[in-house]
CSV table of C-alpha atoms in Angstrom, one decimal:
chain,number,residue,atom,x,y,z
P,265,MET,CA,-35.1,5.2,32.0
P,266,ARG,CA,-31.7,4.3,29.8
P,267,GLU,CA,-31.7,0.9,29.9
P,268,VAL,CA,-30.2,-2.1,28.0
P,269,ARG,CA,-31.3,-5.5,28.8
P,270,PHE,CA,-29.5,-8.9,27.5
P,271,ALA,CA,-31.2,-11.6,26.7
P,272,SER,CA,-29.4,-13.7,29.3
P,273,GLY,CA,-30.5,-11.3,32.1
P,274,HIS,CA,-28.3,-8.9,32.2
P,275,ALA,CA,-29.7,-5.4,32.3
P,276,TYR,CA,-26.9,-1.9,31.7
P,277,THR,CA,-28.3,1.9,32.6
P,278,TYR,CA,-26.4,4.1,31.0
P,279,GLY,CA,-25.8,8.0,30.6
P,280,ASP,CA,-25.0,7.3,26.7
P,281,LEU,CA,-24.9,4.6,24.8
P,282,ILE,CA,-22.7,3.7,22.1
P,283,TRP,CA,-23.9,1.1,19.4
P,284,THR,CA,-21.3,-0.4,17.1
P,285,ALA,CA,-22.6,-3.8,16.6
P,286,GLY,CA,-21.4,-4.7,12.9
P,287,GLY,CA,-23.1,-6.5,11.0
P,288,ARG,CA,-23.8,-10.4,10.4
P,289,ALA,CA,-22.8,-12.7,7.4
P,290,ARG,CA,-25.5,-13.7,5.5
P,291,ALA,CA,-25.4,-17.8,5.3
P,292,LEU,CA,-26.0,-20.7,3.4
P,293,PRO,CA,-26.4,-24.0,5.0
P,294,GLY,CA,-23.5,-25.8,5.4
P,295,ALA,CA,-20.9,-22.4,4.6
P,296,HIS,CA,-18.0,-21.1,6.5
P,297,VAL,CA,-18.5,-17.4,6.1
P,298,ILE,CA,-15.6,-14.6,6.8
P,299,ARG,CA,-16.9,-11.8,9.2
P,300,SER,CA,-14.8,-12.8,12.9
P,301,LEU,CA,-11.6,-14.4,14.0
P,302,ALA,CA,-13.4,-17.2,14.8
P,303,ASP,CA,-15.0,-17.7,12.0
P,304,VAL,CA,-11.4,-18.1,9.6
P,305,ASP,CA,-9.9,-20.0,13.2
P,306,ALA,CA,-12.9,-22.6,12.1
P,307,LEU,CA,-12.3,-21.9,8.2
P,308,ARG,CA,-8.0,-22.9,8.4
P,309,SER,CA,-8.9,-25.5,11.1
P,310,GLN,CA,-11.0,-27.5,8.3
P,311,LEU,CA,-7.8,-26.5,5.2
P,312,SER,CA,-5.6,-28.4,5.2
P,313,HIS,CA,-8.5,-31.5,4.6
P,314,ALA,CA,-9.4,-29.0,1.5
P,315,HIS,CA,-8.3,-28.9,-1.7
P,316,ARG,CA,-11.6,-28.5,-4.1
P,317,ILE,CA,-13.0,-25.4,-2.6
P,318,LEU,CA,-15.9,-23.6,-3.4
P,319,ILE,CA,-16.8,-19.6,-3.0
P,320,VAL,CA,-20.2,-18.5,-3.3
P,321,GLY,CA,-20.0,-14.2,-4.0
P,322,ALA,CA,-17.5,-12.7,-6.0
P,323,GLY,CA,-17.7,-9.6,-3.5
P,324,TYR,CA,-14.5,-8.6,-1.8
P,325,ILE,CA,-14.5,-10.7,0.4
P,326,GLY,CA,-14.8,-13.6,-2.3
P,327,LEU,CA,-12.1,-12.5,-4.6
P,328,GLU,CA,-10.0,-12.2,-1.5
P,329,ALA,CA,-10.7,-15.8,-0.5
P,330,ALA,CA,-10.0,-16.7,-4.1
P,331,ALA,CA,-6.6,-15.1,-4.3
P,332,VAL,CA,-5.6,-16.5,-1.0
P,333,LEU,CA,-6.4,-20.0,-1.7
P,334,THR,CA,-5.0,-20.5,-4.8
P,335,LYS,CA,-1.7,-19.0,-3.2
P,336,LEU,CA,-2.2,-22.1,-1.3
P,337,GLY,CA,-2.4,-24.5,-4.0
P,338,LYS,CA,-6.0,-25.4,-3.5
P,339,GLN,CA,-8.5,-25.4,-6.7
P,340,VAL,CA,-10.9,-23.0,-6.2
P,341,THR,CA,-14.3,-22.3,-7.5
P,342,LEU,CA,-15.8,-18.9,-7.4
P,343,THR,CA,-19.7,-18.3,-8.1
P,344,GLU,CA,-21.1,-14.7,-9.1
P,345,ALA,CA,-25.0,-14.8,-9.0
P,346,ALA,CA,-24.4,-11.5,-11.1
P,347,ASP,CA,-22.9,-11.3,-14.3
P,348,ARG,CA,-19.4,-9.5,-13.3
P,349,VAL,CA,-17.7,-9.6,-10.6
P,350,LEU,CA,-18.2,-6.7,-7.8
P,351,SER,CA,-21.1,-5.7,-9.6
P,352,ARG,CA,-22.4,-4.1,-6.3
P,353,CYS,CA,-19.5,-1.7,-5.9
P,354,ALA,CA,-17.1,-1.0,-9.2
P,355,ALA,CA,-17.6,-0.4,-12.9
P,356,GLU,CA,-16.8,-3.1,-15.3
P,357,PRO,CA,-13.5,-2.1,-16.1
P,358,LEU,CA,-12.5,-3.5,-12.9
P,359,SER,CA,-14.9,-6.3,-12.6
P,360,ARG,CA,-13.2,-7.1,-16.5
P,361,PHE,CA,-9.5,-7.0,-15.2
P,362,LEU,CA,-10.0,-9.0,-12.1
P,363,GLU,CA,-12.0,-11.8,-13.9
P,364,ALA,CA,-9.1,-12.2,-15.7
P,365,GLU,CA,-6.8,-11.9,-13.0
P,366,HIS,CA,-8.2,-14.5,-11.8
P,367,ARG,CA,-8.4,-17.2,-14.0
P,368,ALA,CA,-5.4,-16.4,-15.2
P,369,ARG,CA,-4.5,-18.0,-11.6
P,370,GLY,CA,-6.3,-20.9,-12.3
P,371,VAL,CA,-9.7,-19.8,-10.3
P,372,ASP,CA,-13.0,-21.2,-12.2
P,373,LEU,CA,-14.8,-18.3,-12.1
P,374,ARG,CA,-19.0,-19.3,-13.1
P,375,LEU,CA,-20.2,-15.9,-14.2
P,376,SER,CA,-24.2,-15.6,-13.8
P,377,THR,CA,-24.7,-18.7,-11.6
P,378,PRO,CA,-27.1,-18.2,-9.0
P,379,ASP,CA,-27.6,-21.5,-7.9
P,380,VAL,CA,-25.0,-23.4,-5.4
P,381,GLU,CA,-24.2,-26.8,-5.8
P,382,ALA,CA,-22.0,-27.9,-3.3
P,383,ALA,CA,-21.5,-31.3,-4.1
P,384,GLY,CA,-17.8,-32.5,-5.1
P,385,PHE,CA,-16.7,-29.4,-3.1
P,386,ASP,CA,-14.5,-30.2,0.2
P,387,LEU,CA,-15.3,-27.1,2.2
P,388,VAL,CA,-18.1,-24.2,0.5
P,389,ILE,CA,-17.1,-20.1,1.9
P,390,ALA,CA,-20.3,-17.8,1.2
P,391,GLY,CA,-19.4,-14.5,0.4
P,392,ILE,CA,-22.7,-13.0,0.4
P,393,GLY,CA,-22.8,-10.1,2.5
P,394,ILE,CA,-23.5,-9.1,5.4
P,395,GLU,CA,-27.4,-8.2,7.4
P,396,PRO,CA,-26.7,-5.0,9.7
P,397,ASN,CA,-27.3,-5.7,13.4
P,398,ALA,CA,-29.4,-2.9,13.9
P,399,ASP,CA,-33.2,-4.4,15.0
P,400,PRO,CA,-32.8,-3.8,19.1
P,401,LEU,CA,-32.7,-0.3,18.1
P,402,LEU,CA,-34.9,-0.3,15.5
P,403,THR,CA,-37.6,-1.9,17.7
P,404,ALA,CA,-36.9,0.3,20.4
P,405,GLY,CA,-38.3,3.4,18.3
P,406,ALA,CA,-35.1,4.6,16.1
P,407,GLU,CA,-35.3,5.3,12.6
P,408,GLY,CA,-33.5,3.0,10.0
P,409,GLY,CA,-34.3,0.3,8.1
P,410,ASP,CA,-31.0,-1.0,6.4
P,411,GLY,CA,-29.6,-0.7,9.1
P,412,VAL,CA,-29.9,2.4,12.3
P,413,LEU,CA,-30.4,6.0,10.6
P,414,VAL,CA,-27.3,8.5,12.3
P,415,ASP,CA,-26.7,12.4,11.9
P,416,ASP,CA,-23.7,14.2,10.8
P,417,HIS,CA,-22.5,13.0,14.2
P,418,CYS,CA,-23.3,10.1,14.3
P,419,ARG,CA,-26.6,10.0,16.6
P,420,THR,CA,-29.4,8.4,16.3
P,421,THR,CA,-33.1,9.2,16.7
P,422,LEU,CA,-32.8,7.8,20.2
P,423,PRO,CA,-31.6,10.3,22.3
P,424,HIS,CA,-28.2,9.3,24.0
P,425,VAL,CA,-27.7,6.5,21.6
P,426,TRP,CA,-25.0,6.9,19.0
P,427,ALA,CA,-23.9,4.4,16.5
P,428,ALA,CA,-21.1,3.9,13.9
P,429,GLY,CA,-19.6,1.3,11.8
P,430,ASP,CA,-21.3,-1.3,9.1
P,431,CYS,CA,-25.0,-0.7,10.6
P,432,ALA,CA,-24.8,2.9,10.8
P,433,LEU,CA,-26.9,4.6,7.9
P,434,HIS,CA,-26.1,7.8,7.4
P,435,ARG,CA,-25.9,10.5,4.8
P,436,ASN,CA,-22.5,11.0,3.6
P,437,PRO,CA,-21.1,14.0,2.2
P,438,PHE,CA,-19.4,12.0,-0.3
P,439,GLY,CA,-22.2,9.5,-1.0
P,440,PRO,CA,-25.5,10.0,-3.0
P,441,ASP,CA,-28.3,12.0,-1.9
P,442,ARG,CA,-29.6,10.0,0.5
P,443,PRO,CA,-28.7,8.0,3.2
P,444,ILE,CA,-26.7,4.9,3.1
P,445,ARG,CA,-24.2,2.3,4.8
P,446,ILE,CA,-20.6,2.2,4.4
P,447,GLU,CA,-18.9,-1.3,5.0
P,448,SER,CA,-15.7,0.0,5.7
P,449,VAL,CA,-12.1,0.3,8.5
P,450,GLN,CA,-11.9,4.0,7.5
P,451,ASN,CA,-16.2,4.6,7.7
P,452,ALA,CA,-15.9,2.4,11.2
P,453,SER,CA,-13.0,4.3,12.4
P,454,ASP,CA,-13.7,7.6,11.7
P,455,MET,CA,-17.3,7.4,12.8
P,456,ALA,CA,-16.0,6.0,15.7
P,457,THR,CA,-14.0,9.2,16.4
P,458,THR,CA,-16.6,11.5,15.2
P,459,ILE,CA,-18.9,10.0,18.7
P,460,ALA,CA,-15.7,10.3,20.9
P,461,ARG,CA,-15.6,13.9,19.7
P,462,ALA,CA,-19.3,14.7,20.5
P,463,LEU,CA,-18.9,13.0,24.0
P,464,THR,CA,-15.7,14.9,25.0
P,465,GLY,CA,-17.2,18.3,24.0
P,466,GLN,CA,-15.1,18.8,20.8
P,467,PRO,CA,-17.6,17.7,18.0
P,468,GLN,CA,-16.7,17.6,14.1
P,469,PRO,CA,-19.4,16.8,12.0
P,470,TYR,CA,-18.7,13.4,9.9
P,471,GLN,CA,-16.7,14.5,6.8
P,472,ALA,CA,-14.1,12.4,5.9
P,473,MET,CA,-13.1,11.2,2.8
P,474,PRO,CA,-13.9,7.3,2.4
P,475,TRP,CA,-11.0,5.2,1.1
P,476,PHE,CA,-10.5,1.4,1.3
P,477,TRP,CA,-8.3,-1.1,0.0
P,478,SER,CA,-8.4,-4.6,-1.4
P,479,ASN,CA,-5.2,-6.8,-1.8
P,480,GLN,CA,-5.6,-10.0,-4.3
P,481,TYR,CA,-2.3,-12.1,-5.6
P,482,ASP,CA,0.5,-8.4,-6.1
P,483,LEU,CA,-3.1,-6.3,-7.1
P,484,ARG,CA,-3.8,-3.5,-4.8
P,485,LEU,CA,-6.9,-2.0,-5.6
P,486,GLN,CA,-7.4,1.3,-3.1
P,487,THR,CA,-10.0,3.1,-3.5
P,488,VAL,CA,-11.3,6.7,-2.7
P,489,GLY,CA,-14.4,8.5,-2.3
P,490,LEU,CA,-17.6,6.8,-3.1
P,491,SER,CA,-19.3,5.8,-6.8
P,492,HIS,CA,-22.6,5.7,-6.0
P,493,ASP,CA,-25.0,6.8,-8.4
P,494,HIS,CA,-22.2,8.1,-10.9
P,495,ASP,CA,-23.0,8.6,-14.5
P,496,GLU,CA,-19.6,8.0,-16.7
P,497,VAL,CA,-16.9,5.9,-15.5
P,498,LEU,CA,-13.3,6.4,-17.7
P,499,VAL,CA,-10.3,4.7,-17.5
P,500,ARG,CA,-6.8,6.3,-17.0
P,501,GLY,CA,-4.0,3.9,-18.5
P,502,ASP,CA,-4.8,0.6,-19.6
P,503,PRO,CA,-5.1,-2.4,-17.9
P,504,ALA,CA,-3.2,-4.4,-19.3
P,505,THR,CA,0.0,-2.7,-18.0
P,506,ARG,CA,-2.1,-4.3,-14.5
P,507,LYS,CA,-1.4,-0.7,-13.4
P,508,PHE,CA,-4.7,2.0,-14.1
P,509,ALA,CA,-7.2,3.5,-12.5
P,510,VAL,CA,-11.2,3.7,-13.2
P,511,ILE,CA,-12.1,6.8,-12.7
P,512,TYR,CA,-16.2,7.5,-11.6
P,513,ARG,CA,-17.8,10.6,-12.6
P,514,ARG,CA,-20.9,12.6,-11.3
P,515,ASN,CA,-22.6,15.3,-13.7
P,516,GLY,CA,-19.1,16.4,-14.9
P,517,ARG,CA,-17.1,16.0,-11.5
P,518,VAL,CA,-15.2,13.0,-10.4
P,519,ILE,CA,-16.6,11.3,-7.4
P,520,ALA,CA,-14.4,8.4,-6.8
P,521,LEU,CA,-11.3,6.6,-8.5
P,522,ASP,CA,-10.3,2.4,-8.2
P,523,CYS,CA,-6.6,2.3,-8.6
P,524,VAL,CA,-5.2,-1.0,-9.1
P,525,ASN,CA,-1.1,-1.0,-8.1
P,526,ASN,CA,-1.5,3.1,-8.5
P,527,VAL,CA,-0.6,4.2,-5.3
P,528,ARG,CA,-0.1,8.1,-6.6
P,529,ASP,CA,-3.4,8.0,-8.9
P,530,TYR,CA,-4.8,7.7,-5.6
P,531,VAL,CA,-3.7,10.3,-3.7
P,532,GLN,CA,-3.6,12.5,-6.3
P,533,GLY,CA,-7.3,11.9,-6.7
P,534,ARG,CA,-8.2,12.1,-3.2
P,535,ALA,CA,-7.5,15.9,-3.9
P,536,LEU,CA,-9.1,15.9,-7.4
P,537,ILE,CA,-12.3,14.6,-5.5
P,538,GLU,CA,-12.4,17.2,-2.9
P,539,SER,CA,-11.8,20.0,-5.2
P,540,GLY,CA,-15.5,19.7,-7.3
P,541,ALA,CA,-13.2,20.4,-10.0
P,542,GLU,CA,-15.0,19.4,-13.9
P,543,LEU,CA,-12.0,18.3,-15.8
P,544,ALA,CA,-11.4,17.7,-19.4
P,545,VAL,CA,-12.1,14.5,-20.5
P,546,ALA,CA,-8.8,13.9,-22.0
P,547,ASP,CA,-6.9,14.9,-19.1
P,548,LEU,CA,-8.4,12.6,-16.6
P,549,THR,CA,-7.6,9.7,-19.1
P,550,ASN,CA,-3.6,10.6,-20.4
P,551,PRO,CA,-1.9,8.6,-17.6
P,552,ASP,CA,0.9,10.6,-18.4
P,553,LEU,CA,-0.4,13.9,-16.9
P,554,PRO,CA,-0.3,13.5,-13.2
P,555,LEU,CA,-4.0,14.1,-11.7
P,556,LYS,CA,-2.2,17.1,-9.1
P,557,SER,CA,-1.2,18.6,-12.2
P,558,LEU,CA,-4.9,19.1,-13.7
P,559,LEU,CA,-5.8,21.1,-10.3
P,560,GLU,CA,-3.1,23.5,-10.7
P,561,SER,CA,-3.9,24.3,-14.5
N,212,MET,CA,15.8,-8.8,21.5
N,213,PRO,CA,16.3,-4.9,20.3
N,214,THR,CA,14.7,-2.3,22.2
N,215,VAL,CA,12.8,1.2,20.1
N,216,THR,CA,12.1,4.4,22.4
N,217,VAL,CA,9.3,6.1,20.8
N,218,THR,CA,8.1,9.4,21.6
N,219,THR,CA,4.1,9.8,21.5
N,220,ARG,CA,1.9,12.6,21.1
N,221,ASP,CA,1.6,14.0,24.9
N,222,GLY,CA,5.7,14.4,24.2
N,223,ARG,CA,6.2,11.4,27.0
N,224,THR,CA,9.1,9.1,26.1
N,225,LYS,CA,8.9,4.8,26.0
N,226,GLU,CA,11.0,2.0,25.6
N,227,ILE,CA,9.4,-1.0,23.8
N,228,THR,CA,11.5,-4.4,23.6
N,229,ALA,CA,10.5,-5.4,20.1
N,230,GLN,CA,10.6,-8.9,18.3
N,231,SER,CA,12.5,-9.0,15.3
N,232,GLY,CA,11.2,-9.7,11.9
N,233,ARG,CA,8.1,-8.0,12.5
N,234,SER,CA,7.7,-4.6,11.1
N,235,LEU,CA,7.9,-1.4,13.7
N,236,MET,CA,4.1,-0.8,13.0
N,237,GLU,CA,3.5,-4.3,15.1
N,238,ASN,CA,6.0,-3.8,17.2
N,239,LEU,CA,4.9,-0.2,18.3
N,240,ARG,CA,0.8,-1.3,18.4
N,241,ALA,CA,1.9,-4.1,20.2
N,242,GLY,CA,3.7,-2.6,22.4
N,243,GLY,CA,0.4,-0.1,23.5
N,244,ILE,CA,1.3,2.3,21.2
N,245,GLU,CA,-2.4,2.8,20.1
N,246,GLU,CA,-2.0,6.1,18.3
N,247,ILE,CA,-0.9,4.6,15.6
N,248,LEU,CA,-3.9,2.9,14.0
N,249,ALA,CA,-2.4,1.2,11.1
N,250,LEU,CA,-6.0,1.2,9.7
N,251,CYS,CA,-4.9,-1.3,6.3
N,252,GLY,CA,-3.0,-4.0,8.6
N,253,GLY,CA,0.4,-3.1,7.1
N,254,CYS,CA,0.2,-3.2,3.4
N,255,CYS,CA,1.0,0.3,2.9
N,256,SER,CA,-2.4,1.4,1.3
N,257,CYS,CA,-3.2,4.0,3.9
N,258,ALA,CA,-0.5,6.9,6.0
N,259,THR,CA,-1.8,6.3,9.6
N,260,CYS,CA,1.1,4.6,11.0
N,261,HIS,CA,3.2,7.7,10.2
N,262,VAL,CA,6.5,8.4,12.4
N,263,TYR,CA,9.1,10.7,12.4
N,264,VAL,CA,12.2,8.5,13.0
N,265,GLU,CA,15.4,10.2,14.7
N,266,ASP,CA,18.1,11.4,11.9
N,267,GLU,CA,20.9,9.4,12.9
N,268,TRP,CA,18.8,6.5,12.2
N,269,LEU,CA,17.7,7.2,9.0
N,270,GLY,CA,20.1,6.0,7.5
N,271,ALA,CA,19.9,2.2,8.9
N,272,LEU,CA,16.5,2.0,7.1
N,273,PRO,CA,15.3,0.4,3.7
N,274,PRO,CA,14.8,3.6,1.0
N,275,VAL,CA,11.3,4.9,0.3
N,276,SER,CA,9.5,3.2,-2.0
N,277,ASP,CA,7.4,5.1,-4.6
N,278,ASP,CA,3.9,3.4,-2.9
N,279,GLU,CA,5.4,5.0,0.4
N,280,ASP,CA,6.7,7.8,-0.6
N,281,ASP,CA,3.4,9.1,-2.4
N,282,LEU,CA,1.3,7.7,0.5
N,283,LEU,CA,3.2,10.0,3.2
N,284,SER,CA,3.1,13.2,0.9
N,285,THR,CA,-0.9,13.1,1.4
N,286,SER,CA,0.5,13.9,5.4
N,287,GLY,CA,0.0,17.8,5.8
N,288,ALA,CA,2.9,16.6,8.7
N,289,ARG,CA,5.6,14.7,6.7
N,290,GLN,CA,9.1,16.0,7.4
N,291,SER,CA,12.5,14.9,6.0
N,292,ASN,CA,12.0,12.2,8.4
N,293,SER,CA,8.5,11.0,8.1
N,294,ARG,CA,8.4,7.3,7.2
N,295,LEU,CA,6.2,4.8,7.3
N,296,SER,CA,6.4,2.2,10.0
N,297,CYS,CA,4.8,-0.8,8.4
N,298,GLN,CA,7.6,-0.4,6.1
N,299,ILE,CA,10.7,-0.8,8.9
N,300,ARG,CA,11.3,-4.2,9.4
N,301,ILE,CA,12.9,-4.6,13.1
N,302,THR,CA,16.1,-6.4,13.4
N,303,ASP,CA,18.8,-6.9,15.8
N,304,ALA,CA,21.0,-3.9,14.0
N,305,LEU,CA,18.2,-1.6,14.7
N,306,ASP,CA,18.4,-2.3,17.9
N,307,GLY,CA,17.9,1.5,19.8
N,308,ILE,CA,16.3,3.2,17.2
N,309,ALA,CA,14.1,5.9,18.2
N,310,VAL,CA,10.7,7.3,16.5
N,311,THR,CA,8.0,9.6,17.3
N,312,VAL,CA,4.7,9.7,16.5
N,313,ALA,CA,3.8,11.6,13.7
N,314,PRO,CA,0.8,14.1,14.3
N,315,GLU,CA,-2.6,13.4,13.6
N,316,ASP,CA,-3.6,14.4,9.3
């Protein structure tokens, strides 16, 4: 029988079940997290009394929180266990650039600092990642592990059970040759569309180009593609101008770009990734050559 | 309060009472136009709030920035009257503006 039973005792039967349970922020005792509107409301309600703020974790959440709180006049300390910011998702040139930007605005950034010492701070925020909410499906026998495994139509291995978003472990056509999870608005939205299409008789496999953005101060970071398993990193343009791109390649092909204050390279880089073309390093790293022109020659 | 007339992808036209000071995108979303995805929340980082603006209103709008221009160029449906609705702030002067939701890319 297709039935979902809740701890409250309620039970629902279904024809198809769409699982979009997302993830839960990893917690630190006494620390705020930034995941839901309620989380942010709770944080905001404490802000007026907080001046010295500790943020644990220099991923996107930590960096964006540092930017917002610094702009609000708070004294922000940002600690990161790894030896650079964004170590899980970006290459070193972008990390170093962002570290300098945050420090220039007064953030006390402490790298290689795995221990949390909250004494002396008025408020602590943890930005140390999420755990996917997939346990009930895994317990029911769905394949997965770090999330629930879905195919290219977002079907889990359980009949009539679909999954989308942060919790969906999938093989991405733009990613590495193994299942991954993607925590992004784009992924959640396009996977949901994939399920809706399949359920309404217009199936179309999930093949959307991944993209992502992060705003910090006056910096607009835009990412296109997936940089997993890159074997080469190129810097296009001079980070000192605060407008540049980091290009990721695998086997000679461009697989992703991180673009800072550089919408044009973000837009034109997408076509570069789609093309799969092998291009000369000298051309890719010459900011005077539009990326678009590299495909025309 | 200004009124915005919006034509959705099914060809239906709806009038929305807009709030001055907020973007056209926010007003369309608040008015129930869910075809306007606005995935990036209005920070000019995607192109999912693309609309066509009725020609007579184009001159009343702020110019297209380089960033908006680059993002619009990603759309296969771009026309001369294409705009990203997150980049248009509604004012009383735009009372009566008419837009059409661009096709999905």
